Amino acid sequence: MPTERVSVSSRVTNGVKYGVMALALSTLGQTALAAERLYIFTENYPPYNASESGKGFAHSEDDITGICTDMVKAMLARVDYDYVMKMRDWSYAYDWVQDRESHGLFCTARTDQREDQFQWVGPLASIKWTLFAAPDSDITLDSLEDARDLRIAGYKGDVMSGYLVDQGFNVIMGVSGDVNARRLTLGQADLWVTDGLVGPLVAEEEHGITGLKPVLVFRETPMYLAFSTNTDPAIVADLQQALDEARKAGEIEKIVARYE
């Protein structure tokens, strides 16, 4: 009988041990799975990123399109990561993504000031930093310095607006860039800083304004999918390889052609 009691006790003890181990392994597995889910944000910035509804937000990748968006989707289709894609105001998304594991943001201009703030996958597309004037404006610029005394419409978190602020220009900041074409026509600003493709498109779609005058292109910057520095570098490397493969296969070129 003593031997039998020891045997039963051993079986119970071992069962508890195995149960604890199984629970631990299950928890680790769930943690690893959670870590492999990517949370990717963008803004309404057509034609690079746009919501299918025309609104400035979206909750699913199915509701988001655009040049950069399609490039990111082509990249993600080549890797085995679950992901969530959402559209939010740029300043909110920019702040939210930083320091959060497996969080990314596109299309993000890669500049010297931002270099150490993110891990980079790209390039995706390039933006042309353009100063637009109202259709009836007689403003002409030979250099950026010629705009020193003018009021320039921009928005919070935008790399072009931030650059001009740092250089001491008079930038009228908003939460988003959607209203800036209207500011031009109302005389609330003399110029609007935005991408060369984005400006005319947003002006017409949001306000029915056509004929904006591009008076100066003063810089061009490549845009990337930017991940927080807390993201596993192996994930960033996997995505970079996937983008390179998509580009070699001609997928990226076909995406650009669809929007020309």
Coordinates of C-alpha atoms in Angstrom, one line a residue:
M1 CA 0.0 0.0 0.0
P2 CA 2.7 2.6 0.7
T3 CA 4.2 1.9 -2.7
E4 CA 0.8 2.4 -4.3
R5 CA 0.4 5.7 -2.5
V6 CA 3.7 7.0 -3.7
S7 CA 2.8 5.9 -7.2
V8 CA -0.5 7.8 -7.2
S9 CA 1.2 10.8 -5.6
S10 CA 3.9 10.8 -8.3
R11 CA 1.3 10.6 -11.0
V12 CA -0.6 13.6 -9.6
T13 CA 2.6 15.6 -9.2
N14 CA 3.7 14.8 -12.7
G15 CA 0.3 15.7 -14.0
V16 CA 0.4 19.1 -12.3
K17 CA 3.9 19.7 -13.7
Y18 CA 2.8 18.7 -17.2
G19 CA -0.3 20.9 -16.9
V20 CA 1.9 23.9 -15.8
M21 CA 4.3 23.3 -18.7
A22 CA 1.5 23.0 -21.2
L23 CA 0.0 26.2 -19.9
A24 CA 3.3 28.0 -20.1
L25 CA 3.9 26.8 -23.6
S26 CA 0.4 27.8 -24.6
T27 CA 1.0 31.3 -23.2
L28 CA 4.3 31.6 -25.0
G29 CA 2.7 30.5 -28.2
Q30 CA 0.0 33.1 -27.8
T31 CA 2.6 35.8 -27.0
A32 CA 4.6 34.9 -30.1
L33 CA 1.4 35.0 -32.2
A34 CA 0.5 38.4 -30.8
A35 CA 4.0 39.7 -31.5
E36 CA 3.7 38.7 -35.1
R37 CA 0.6 40.7 -35.7
L38 CA 1.4 44.0 -37.3
Y39 CA -0.5 47.2 -36.6
I40 CA -0.1 49.5 -39.6
F41 CA -1.4 53.1 -39.9
T42 CA -1.7 55.6 -42.7
E43 CA -3.5 58.9 -43.4
N44 CA -5.9 60.1 -46.1
Y45 CA -3.3 61.4 -48.6
P46 CA -4.5 60.6 -52.1
P47 CA -3.3 59.4 -54.5
Y48 CA -0.8 57.7 -52.2
N49 CA -3.3 56.6 -49.5
A50 CA -7.0 57.1 -49.7
S51 CA -10.2 55.8 -48.1
E52 CA -12.7 54.1 -50.4
S53 CA -15.5 56.0 -48.6
G54 CA -13.8 59.4 -49.2
K55 CA -13.6 60.0 -45.5
G56 CA -10.5 60.8 -43.5
F57 CA -10.5 57.5 -41.6
A58 CA -10.9 53.8 -42.2
H59 CA -10.9 50.7 -40.0
S60 CA -9.8 48.0 -42.5
E61 CA -7.3 47.4 -45.2
D62 CA -10.3 46.7 -47.6
D63 CA -11.4 50.3 -47.2
I64 CA -7.9 51.8 -48.0
T65 CA -6.4 52.2 -51.4
G66 CA -3.7 54.3 -53.2
I67 CA -0.2 54.0 -54.6
C68 CA 1.6 53.4 -51.3
T69 CA -1.2 51.4 -49.9
D70 CA -1.2 48.9 -52.8
M71 CA 2.6 48.6 -52.5
V72 CA 2.4 47.8 -48.8
K73 CA -0.3 45.3 -49.5
A74 CA 1.8 43.6 -52.2
M75 CA 4.6 43.4 -49.7
L76 CA 2.5 41.9 -46.9
A77 CA 1.0 39.4 -49.3
R78 CA 4.5 37.8 -49.6
V79 CA 5.0 37.3 -45.8
D80 CA 3.2 35.2 -43.2
Y81 CA 2.3 38.0 -40.8
D82 CA -1.2 38.8 -39.6
Y83 CA -1.9 42.5 -39.8
V84 CA -4.4 45.3 -39.1
M85 CA -4.4 48.4 -41.2
K86 CA -6.2 51.6 -40.2
M87 CA -6.5 55.2 -41.5
R88 CA -6.3 58.1 -39.0
D89 CA -5.2 61.7 -38.8
W90 CA -1.5 61.8 -39.5
S91 CA -0.5 63.6 -36.2
Y92 CA -2.4 61.0 -34.2
A93 CA -1.0 58.0 -36.1
Y94 CA 2.6 59.4 -36.0
D95 CA 2.5 59.8 -32.2
W96 CA 0.7 56.5 -31.6
V97 CA 3.1 54.3 -33.6
Q98 CA 6.3 55.4 -32.0
D99 CA 7.6 53.2 -29.2
R100 CA 4.8 50.5 -29.8
E101 CA 6.0 47.1 -30.7
S102 CA 5.1 45.9 -34.3
H103 CA 3.5 49.2 -35.2
G104 CA 4.2 50.9 -38.5
L105 CA 3.2 54.0 -40.5
F106 CA 3.2 54.8 -44.2
C107 CA 3.9 56.7 -46.4
T108 CA 6.5 58.3 -44.2
A109 CA 9.1 60.7 -45.6
R110 CA 12.6 59.5 -44.7
T111 CA 14.6 62.5 -43.5
D112 CA 17.8 63.0 -41.5
Q113 CA 15.7 64.2 -38.6
R114 CA 13.6 61.1 -38.5
E115 CA 16.3 58.5 -39.3
D116 CA 16.8 57.2 -35.8
Q117 CA 13.1 57.4 -34.8
F118 CA 12.0 54.5 -37.0
Q119 CA 13.1 51.3 -38.8
W120 CA 12.6 51.7 -42.5
V121 CA 11.1 49.6 -45.3
G122 CA 11.3 51.0 -48.8
P123 CA 11.5 53.1 -50.7
L124 CA 7.8 53.1 -51.8
A125 CA 7.3 56.3 -53.7
S126 CA 8.6 59.9 -53.7
I127 CA 7.0 63.2 -52.8
K128 CA 7.8 66.5 -54.4
W129 CA 7.7 69.3 -51.9
T130 CA 5.7 71.9 -53.7
L131 CA 4.4 75.4 -52.9
F132 CA 1.0 76.0 -54.5
A133 CA -0.8 79.4 -54.9
A134 CA -4.5 80.1 -55.6
P135 CA -5.7 79.9 -59.2
D136 CA -5.9 83.7 -59.5
S137 CA -2.6 84.4 -57.6
D138 CA 0.2 86.4 -59.3
I139 CA 2.8 85.0 -56.9
T140 CA 6.1 83.9 -58.5
L141 CA 9.1 82.3 -56.7
D142 CA 12.6 81.8 -57.9
S143 CA 13.7 80.2 -54.6
L144 CA 12.3 79.1 -51.3
E145 CA 13.8 82.2 -49.7
D146 CA 11.4 84.3 -51.8
A147 CA 8.5 82.9 -49.7
R148 CA 10.0 84.1 -46.4
D149 CA 7.4 86.8 -45.8
L150 CA 4.4 84.9 -47.1
R151 CA 1.8 82.9 -45.1
I152 CA 2.1 79.2 -45.9
A153 CA -0.7 76.7 -45.1
G154 CA 0.5 73.4 -43.6
Y155 CA -0.5 70.8 -41.1
K156 CA 0.8 69.2 -37.9
G157 CA 3.1 66.3 -38.2
D158 CA 3.7 66.8 -41.9
V159 CA 7.4 66.7 -42.8
M160 CA 7.2 69.6 -45.3
S161 CA 5.4 71.8 -42.9
G162 CA 7.8 70.9 -40.1
Y163 CA 10.8 71.7 -42.2
L164 CA 9.5 75.2 -43.1
V165 CA 8.7 75.9 -39.4
D166 CA 12.3 74.9 -38.5
Q167 CA 13.6 77.2 -41.1
G168 CA 11.7 80.1 -39.7
F169 CA 8.9 80.4 -42.2
N170 CA 5.4 81.6 -41.3
V171 CA 3.4 78.3 -41.4
I172 CA -0.3 78.3 -40.5
M173 CA -0.8 74.8 -39.0
G174 CA -4.0 72.7 -39.1
V175 CA -4.8 69.2 -38.0
S176 CA -4.9 67.9 -41.6
G177 CA -4.2 69.3 -45.0
D178 CA -7.7 68.9 -46.4
V179 CA -8.7 72.5 -45.8
N180 CA -5.6 74.2 -47.1
A181 CA -6.8 74.6 -50.7
R182 CA -9.8 76.5 -49.3
R183 CA -7.5 78.7 -47.2
L184 CA -5.8 79.8 -50.4
T185 CA -9.0 80.8 -52.1
L186 CA -10.3 82.6 -49.0
G187 CA -7.1 84.6 -48.7
Q188 CA -6.2 83.0 -45.4
A189 CA -2.9 81.9 -46.7
D190 CA -0.7 82.9 -49.6
L191 CA 0.8 79.5 -50.3
W192 CA 0.1 75.8 -49.5
V193 CA 3.0 73.3 -49.0
T194 CA 2.1 69.8 -50.1
D195 CA 3.1 67.1 -52.6
G196 CA 2.8 67.9 -56.3
L197 CA 0.2 65.2 -56.9
V198 CA -1.7 65.5 -53.7
G199 CA -2.4 69.3 -53.9
P200 CA -4.5 69.5 -57.0
L201 CA -6.3 66.2 -56.3
V202 CA -7.4 67.2 -52.8
A203 CA -8.4 70.7 -53.9
E204 CA -10.7 69.3 -56.6
E205 CA -12.1 66.4 -54.6
E206 CA -12.7 68.2 -51.3
H207 CA -13.6 71.7 -52.5
G208 CA -14.1 71.6 -56.3
I209 CA -11.1 73.9 -56.7
T210 CA -9.2 73.5 -59.9
G211 CA -6.2 75.4 -61.4
L212 CA -4.0 75.6 -58.4
K213 CA -0.6 77.1 -59.4
P214 CA 2.5 75.2 -58.5
V215 CA 5.0 78.0 -58.0
L216 CA 8.0 76.1 -56.6
V217 CA 9.2 72.6 -56.2
F218 CA 12.0 72.9 -53.6
R219 CA 12.8 69.2 -52.6
E220 CA 12.0 65.6 -53.3
T221 CA 12.0 62.9 -50.7
P222 CA 11.5 59.1 -50.8
M223 CA 8.6 57.7 -48.7
Y224 CA 8.8 54.5 -46.6
L225 CA 6.9 52.2 -44.4
A226 CA 8.3 53.2 -41.0
F227 CA 8.3 50.8 -38.0
S228 CA 8.8 51.7 -34.4
T229 CA 12.3 51.1 -33.0
N230 CA 10.7 48.5 -30.6
T231 CA 9.7 46.3 -33.5
D232 CA 11.7 43.1 -34.0
P233 CA 14.3 43.9 -36.7
A234 CA 13.7 40.4 -38.2
I235 CA 10.2 41.6 -39.1
V236 CA 11.6 44.7 -40.8
A237 CA 14.1 42.6 -42.7
D238 CA 11.4 40.1 -43.8
L239 CA 9.2 43.0 -45.2
Q240 CA 12.2 44.6 -46.9
Q241 CA 12.9 41.4 -48.7
A242 CA 9.3 41.0 -49.6
L243 CA 9.2 44.5 -51.1
D244 CA 12.4 43.9 -53.1
E245 CA 10.9 40.6 -54.4
A246 CA 7.7 42.4 -55.4
R247 CA 9.7 45.1 -57.2
K248 CA 11.8 42.5 -59.1
A249 CA 8.6 40.7 -60.1
G250 CA 7.3 43.9 -61.7
E251 CA 4.4 44.3 -59.2
I252 CA 5.5 47.8 -57.9
E253 CA 5.9 49.1 -61.5
K254 CA 2.4 47.9 -62.3
I255 CA 0.9 49.6 -59.2
V256 CA 2.4 52.9 -60.2
A257 CA 1.1 52.5 -63.8
R258 CA -2.5 52.0 -62.5
Y259 CA -2.5 55.5 -61.1
E260 CA -0.8 57.4 -64.0

